[in-house]
Coordinates of C-alpha atoms in Angstrom, one line a residue:
X26 CA 111.5 148.8 119.0
X27 CA 113.1 149.5 115.6
X28 CA 110.7 152.4 115.1
X29 CA 111.8 153.8 118.4
X30 CA 115.4 153.5 117.5
X31 CA 114.8 155.2 114.1
X32 CA 112.9 158.0 115.9
X33 CA 115.7 158.6 118.3
X34 CA 118.5 158.7 115.7
X35 CA 116.6 160.8 113.1
X36 CA 115.6 163.1 116.0
X37 CA 119.3 163.4 116.7
X38 CA 120.0 164.2 113.1
X39 CA 117.3 166.9 113.1
X40 CA 118.9 168.3 116.3
X41 CA 122.2 168.7 114.5
X42 CA 120.5 170.8 111.8
X43 CA 119.0 173.0 114.6
X44 CA 122.3 173.7 116.3
X45 CA 123.3 176.6 114.1
X46 CA 120.1 178.3 115.2
X47 CA 120.3 177.7 119.0
X48 CA 123.6 176.0 119.8
X49 CA 124.1 172.5 121.4
X50 CA 122.9 173.6 124.8
X51 CA 120.0 175.6 123.4
X52 CA 118.8 172.5 121.5
X53 CA 119.1 170.3 124.6
X54 CA 117.1 172.9 126.6
X55 CA 114.3 173.0 123.9
X56 CA 114.2 169.2 123.8
X57 CA 114.1 168.7 127.6
X58 CA 111.6 171.5 128.2
X59 CA 109.2 170.3 125.5
X60 CA 109.5 166.7 126.5
X61 CA 108.9 167.6 130.2
X62 CA 105.8 169.6 129.4
X63 CA 104.3 166.7 127.3
X64 CA 105.1 164.1 129.9
X65 CA 103.8 166.2 132.9
X66 CA 100.6 166.8 131.0
X67 CA 100.1 163.1 130.1
X68 CA 101.3 161.5 133.3
X69 CA 100.2 164.2 135.9
X70 CA 102.5 162.7 138.5
X71 CA 101.6 163.0 142.2
X72 CA 103.9 165.3 144.1
X73 CA 102.9 164.2 147.6
X74 CA 103.4 161.0 149.5
X75 CA 107.0 160.4 148.4
X76 CA 109.9 159.8 150.8
X77 CA 113.1 161.8 150.8
X78 CA 114.8 158.8 149.2
X79 CA 112.3 158.8 146.4
X80 CA 112.9 162.4 145.7
X81 CA 116.7 161.9 145.9
X82 CA 116.5 159.1 143.4
X83 CA 114.4 161.0 140.9
X84 CA 116.6 164.1 141.2
X85 CA 119.8 162.1 140.5
X86 CA 117.9 160.5 137.6
X87 CA 117.0 163.9 136.2
X88 CA 120.6 165.2 136.6
X89 CA 121.9 162.1 134.9
X90 CA 119.4 162.4 132.0
X91 CA 120.3 166.1 131.5
X92 CA 124.0 165.4 131.6
X93 CA 123.6 162.5 129.1
X94 CA 121.7 164.7 126.7
X95 CA 124.0 167.7 127.1
X96 CA 127.2 165.7 126.6
X97 CA 125.8 163.8 123.6
X98 CA 124.7 167.0 121.8
X99 CA 128.0 168.6 122.4
X100 CA 129.6 165.5 120.8
X101 CA 127.4 165.5 117.7
X102 CA 128.2 169.2 117.3
X103 CA 131.8 168.2 116.7
X104 CA 131.9 164.6 115.3
X105 CA 129.5 162.7 112.9
X106 CA 126.4 161.1 114.4
X107 CA 127.3 157.4 113.7
X108 CA 130.7 157.5 115.5
X109 CA 129.2 159.6 118.3
X110 CA 126.6 156.9 119.0
X111 CA 129.1 154.2 118.7
X112 CA 131.3 155.7 121.4
X113 CA 128.3 156.5 123.5
X114 CA 127.1 152.9 123.5
X115 CA 130.4 151.8 125.1
X116 CA 128.8 153.0 128.4
X117 CA 126.0 150.5 128.5
X118 CA 128.4 147.9 127.0
X119 CA 130.8 148.4 129.9
X120 CA 127.9 148.2 132.4
X121 CA 126.8 144.8 130.9
X122 CA 130.4 143.4 130.9
X123 CA 131.0 144.5 134.5
X124 CA 127.6 143.1 135.7
X125 CA 128.2 139.7 134.1
X126 CA 131.7 139.1 135.5
X127 CA 132.4 136.2 133.1
X128 CA 135.7 135.5 131.4
X129 CA 133.9 135.4 128.0
X130 CA 133.2 139.1 128.3
X131 CA 136.9 139.8 127.8
X132 CA 136.3 138.8 124.2
X133 CA 133.4 141.3 123.9
X134 CA 135.5 144.1 125.6
X135 CA 138.3 143.3 123.2
X136 CA 136.0 143.6 120.2
X137 CA 134.7 146.9 121.4
X138 CA 138.2 148.3 122.0
X139 CA 139.2 147.1 118.5
X140 CA 136.2 149.0 117.2
X141 CA 137.2 152.2 119.0
X142 CA 140.8 151.8 117.7
X143 CA 139.5 151.6 114.2
X144 CA 137.1 154.4 114.7
X145 CA 139.9 156.7 115.8
X146 CA 142.2 155.7 113.1
X147 CA 144.7 154.5 115.7
X148 CA 144.7 157.7 117.6
X149 CA 141.5 159.6 116.9
X150 CA 143.3 161.7 114.3
X151 CA 140.2 161.8 112.1
X152 CA 137.8 162.8 115.0
X153 CA 137.7 165.9 117.1
X154 CA 139.2 164.7 120.5
X155 CA 136.9 167.0 122.4
X156 CA 133.9 165.5 120.6
X157 CA 135.2 162.0 121.4
X158 CA 135.5 163.0 125.1
X159 CA 132.0 164.3 125.1
X160 CA 130.7 161.1 123.5
X161 CA 132.5 158.9 126.0
X162 CA 131.1 161.1 128.8
X163 CA 127.6 160.7 127.4
X164 CA 128.2 156.9 127.4
X165 CA 129.1 157.0 131.1
X166 CA 125.9 159.0 131.8
X167 CA 123.9 156.5 129.7
X168 CA 125.1 153.7 132.0
X169 CA 124.2 155.7 135.0
X170 CA 120.8 156.5 133.3
X171 CA 120.1 152.8 133.0
X172 CA 120.8 152.2 136.7
X173 CA 118.8 155.2 138.0
X174 CA 115.9 154.6 135.5
X175 CA 115.4 151.1 137.1
X176 CA 115.6 152.6 140.6
X177 CA 113.1 155.3 139.7
X178 CA 110.8 152.8 138.1
X179 CA 110.7 150.8 141.3
X180 CA 109.8 153.8 143.4
X181 CA 107.3 155.6 141.2
X182 CA 104.2 154.2 139.5
X183 CA 103.9 154.1 135.7
X184 CA 105.9 156.9 134.1
X185 CA 105.5 159.4 136.9
X186 CA 109.2 159.1 137.9
X187 CA 110.3 159.7 134.2
X188 CA 108.1 162.8 134.0
X189 CA 109.5 164.3 137.2
X190 CA 113.0 163.5 136.2
X191 CA 112.5 165.1 132.8
X192 CA 111.3 168.2 134.6
X193 CA 114.4 168.2 136.8
X194 CA 116.6 167.9 133.7
X195 CA 114.7 170.7 132.0
X196 CA 115.1 173.0 135.0
X197 CA 118.8 172.1 135.2
X198 CA 119.5 173.1 131.5
X199 CA 117.2 176.1 131.2
X200 CA 119.8 178.6 132.5
X201 CA 122.5 177.0 130.3
X202 CA 120.3 177.2 127.2
X203 CA 119.4 180.8 127.9
X204 CA 123.0 181.7 128.4
X205 CA 124.1 180.2 125.1
X206 CA 121.1 181.0 122.9
X207 CA 119.3 183.9 124.6
X208 CA 116.3 185.2 122.7
X209 CA 117.0 182.8 119.8
X210 CA 115.1 180.2 121.9
X211 CA 111.9 182.3 121.4
X212 CA 112.0 182.1 117.6
X213 CA 108.8 180.3 116.5
X214 CA 110.7 178.2 113.9
X215 CA 113.3 177.2 116.5
X216 CA 110.6 176.3 119.0
X217 CA 108.8 174.2 116.4
X218 CA 112.0 172.3 115.4
X219 CA 113.0 171.9 119.1
X220 CA 109.5 170.4 119.9
X221 CA 109.9 168.1 116.9
X222 CA 113.3 166.9 118.3
X223 CA 111.6 166.4 121.7
X224 CA 108.9 164.3 120.2
X225 CA 111.3 162.2 118.0
X226 CA 114.0 161.8 120.6
X227 CA 112.1 161.5 123.8
X228 CA 108.3 161.2 123.9
X229 CA 107.8 158.9 120.9
X230 CA 110.6 156.5 121.5
X231 CA 109.9 156.2 125.2
X232 CA 106.3 155.3 124.3
X233 CA 107.3 152.8 121.6
X234 CA 109.8 151.2 123.9
X235 CA 107.2 150.8 126.6
X236 CA 104.9 149.1 124.1
X237 CA 107.8 146.9 122.9
X238 CA 108.7 145.7 126.4
X239 CA 105.1 144.5 126.8
X240 CA 105.6 142.2 123.8
X241 CA 109.3 141.4 123.7
X242 CA 111.6 139.7 126.2
X243 CA 114.0 142.1 127.8
X244 CA 116.9 140.2 126.2
X245 CA 115.6 140.8 122.7
X246 CA 115.0 144.4 123.5
X247 CA 118.6 144.9 124.7
X248 CA 120.0 143.3 121.5
X249 CA 117.9 145.6 119.3
X250 CA 119.2 148.5 121.3
X251 CA 122.7 147.4 120.3
X252 CA 121.8 148.3 116.7
X253 CA 121.5 152.0 117.4
X254 CA 125.0 152.9 116.1
X255 CA 124.0 151.5 112.7
X256 CA 120.7 153.4 112.7
X257 CA 122.6 156.5 113.7
X258 CA 125.1 156.1 110.9
X259 CA 122.2 155.7 108.5
X260 CA 120.4 158.8 109.8
X261 CA 123.7 160.8 109.6
X262 CA 124.1 159.8 106.0
X263 CA 120.5 160.4 104.8
X264 CA 119.8 163.6 106.7
X265 CA 123.3 165.2 107.2
X266 CA 125.2 163.7 104.3
X267 CA 127.8 162.2 106.7
X268 CA 129.4 159.2 104.9
X269 CA 131.5 156.6 106.6
X270 CA 134.9 155.3 105.6
X271 CA 135.3 151.5 105.4
X272 CA 137.3 151.5 108.6
X273 CA 134.6 153.5 110.4
X274 CA 131.9 151.2 109.2
X275 CA 133.9 148.2 110.3
X276 CA 134.4 149.8 113.7
X277 CA 130.7 150.3 114.2
X278 CA 130.1 146.7 113.2
X279 CA 132.6 145.5 115.8
X280 CA 131.0 147.6 118.6
X281 CA 127.5 146.3 117.6
X282 CA 128.9 142.7 117.7
X283 CA 130.4 143.3 121.1
X284 CA 127.2 144.7 122.4
X285 CA 125.1 141.7 121.1
X286 CA 127.7 139.3 122.5
X287 CA 127.7 140.8 125.9
X288 CA 123.9 140.8 126.0
X289 CA 123.8 137.1 124.9
X290 CA 126.3 136.3 127.6
X291 CA 124.0 137.9 130.2
X292 CA 121.1 135.9 128.9
X293 CA 123.0 132.6 129.1
X294 CA 124.1 133.4 132.6
X295 CA 120.4 134.1 133.6
X296 CA 119.2 130.9 132.1
X297 CA 121.9 128.9 133.8
X298 CA 120.9 130.4 137.1
X299 CA 117.3 129.4 136.8
X300 CA 117.6 125.7 137.9
X301 CA 119.6 126.8 141.0
X302 CA 117.0 129.3 141.9
X303 CA 114.3 126.7 141.5
X304 CA 116.1 124.4 143.9

């Protein structure tokens, strides 16, 4: 699980270095196309025998996936990687808080808001407001991604739905990437780096997460996912030289604490419900 998180965030850092070559949308296109090709070749999903509802779900999943990636890459093109992931993780955090509906979650929401306040220096004066908006939009799409990923998993065997959704996302972004980067997408070095981003940010972490879920409880998995802002800040520092101010580091710590707390609240609620379900 930790290897998957490291892979995703260092893949994101590599993507930032690729943006001067192909632009944010060009990098997203390269990542999605390369990941779609690999997943389609590995999974070889069946195209027949699916209902209209199945296809509707996988198409919405693909649109959500593409939007999540596009908004996030536009964000990291404008603000540092650590703060971008911290703002993005607010989407899944909000989903967890709303799903639980417990008074204790007001504490976790308050911690997260305090973290966002610190991160923005009281008014986001230190961060590009457009980049902040893109990161928050990516967080909303991440929450939708979680919902539609679960729905797609119930309708398609193994990773077939993921492969088809990735193909939908790639087709959605292909014209946008061509419009922004043009023939630069055909540069061999750019293709190689884009393929590396796809492997680090999509193919490898999805595989590692699948293996992790076979060995770890979903609750432990979710808590480890909450550490991604810290991993992103580390990747931003090591690869991109993006250092954090003490207030920004404290902000990231608050959001991580809020995420872990919200997940633990969900776990406690699930355990409390078990005796009632048994009755």
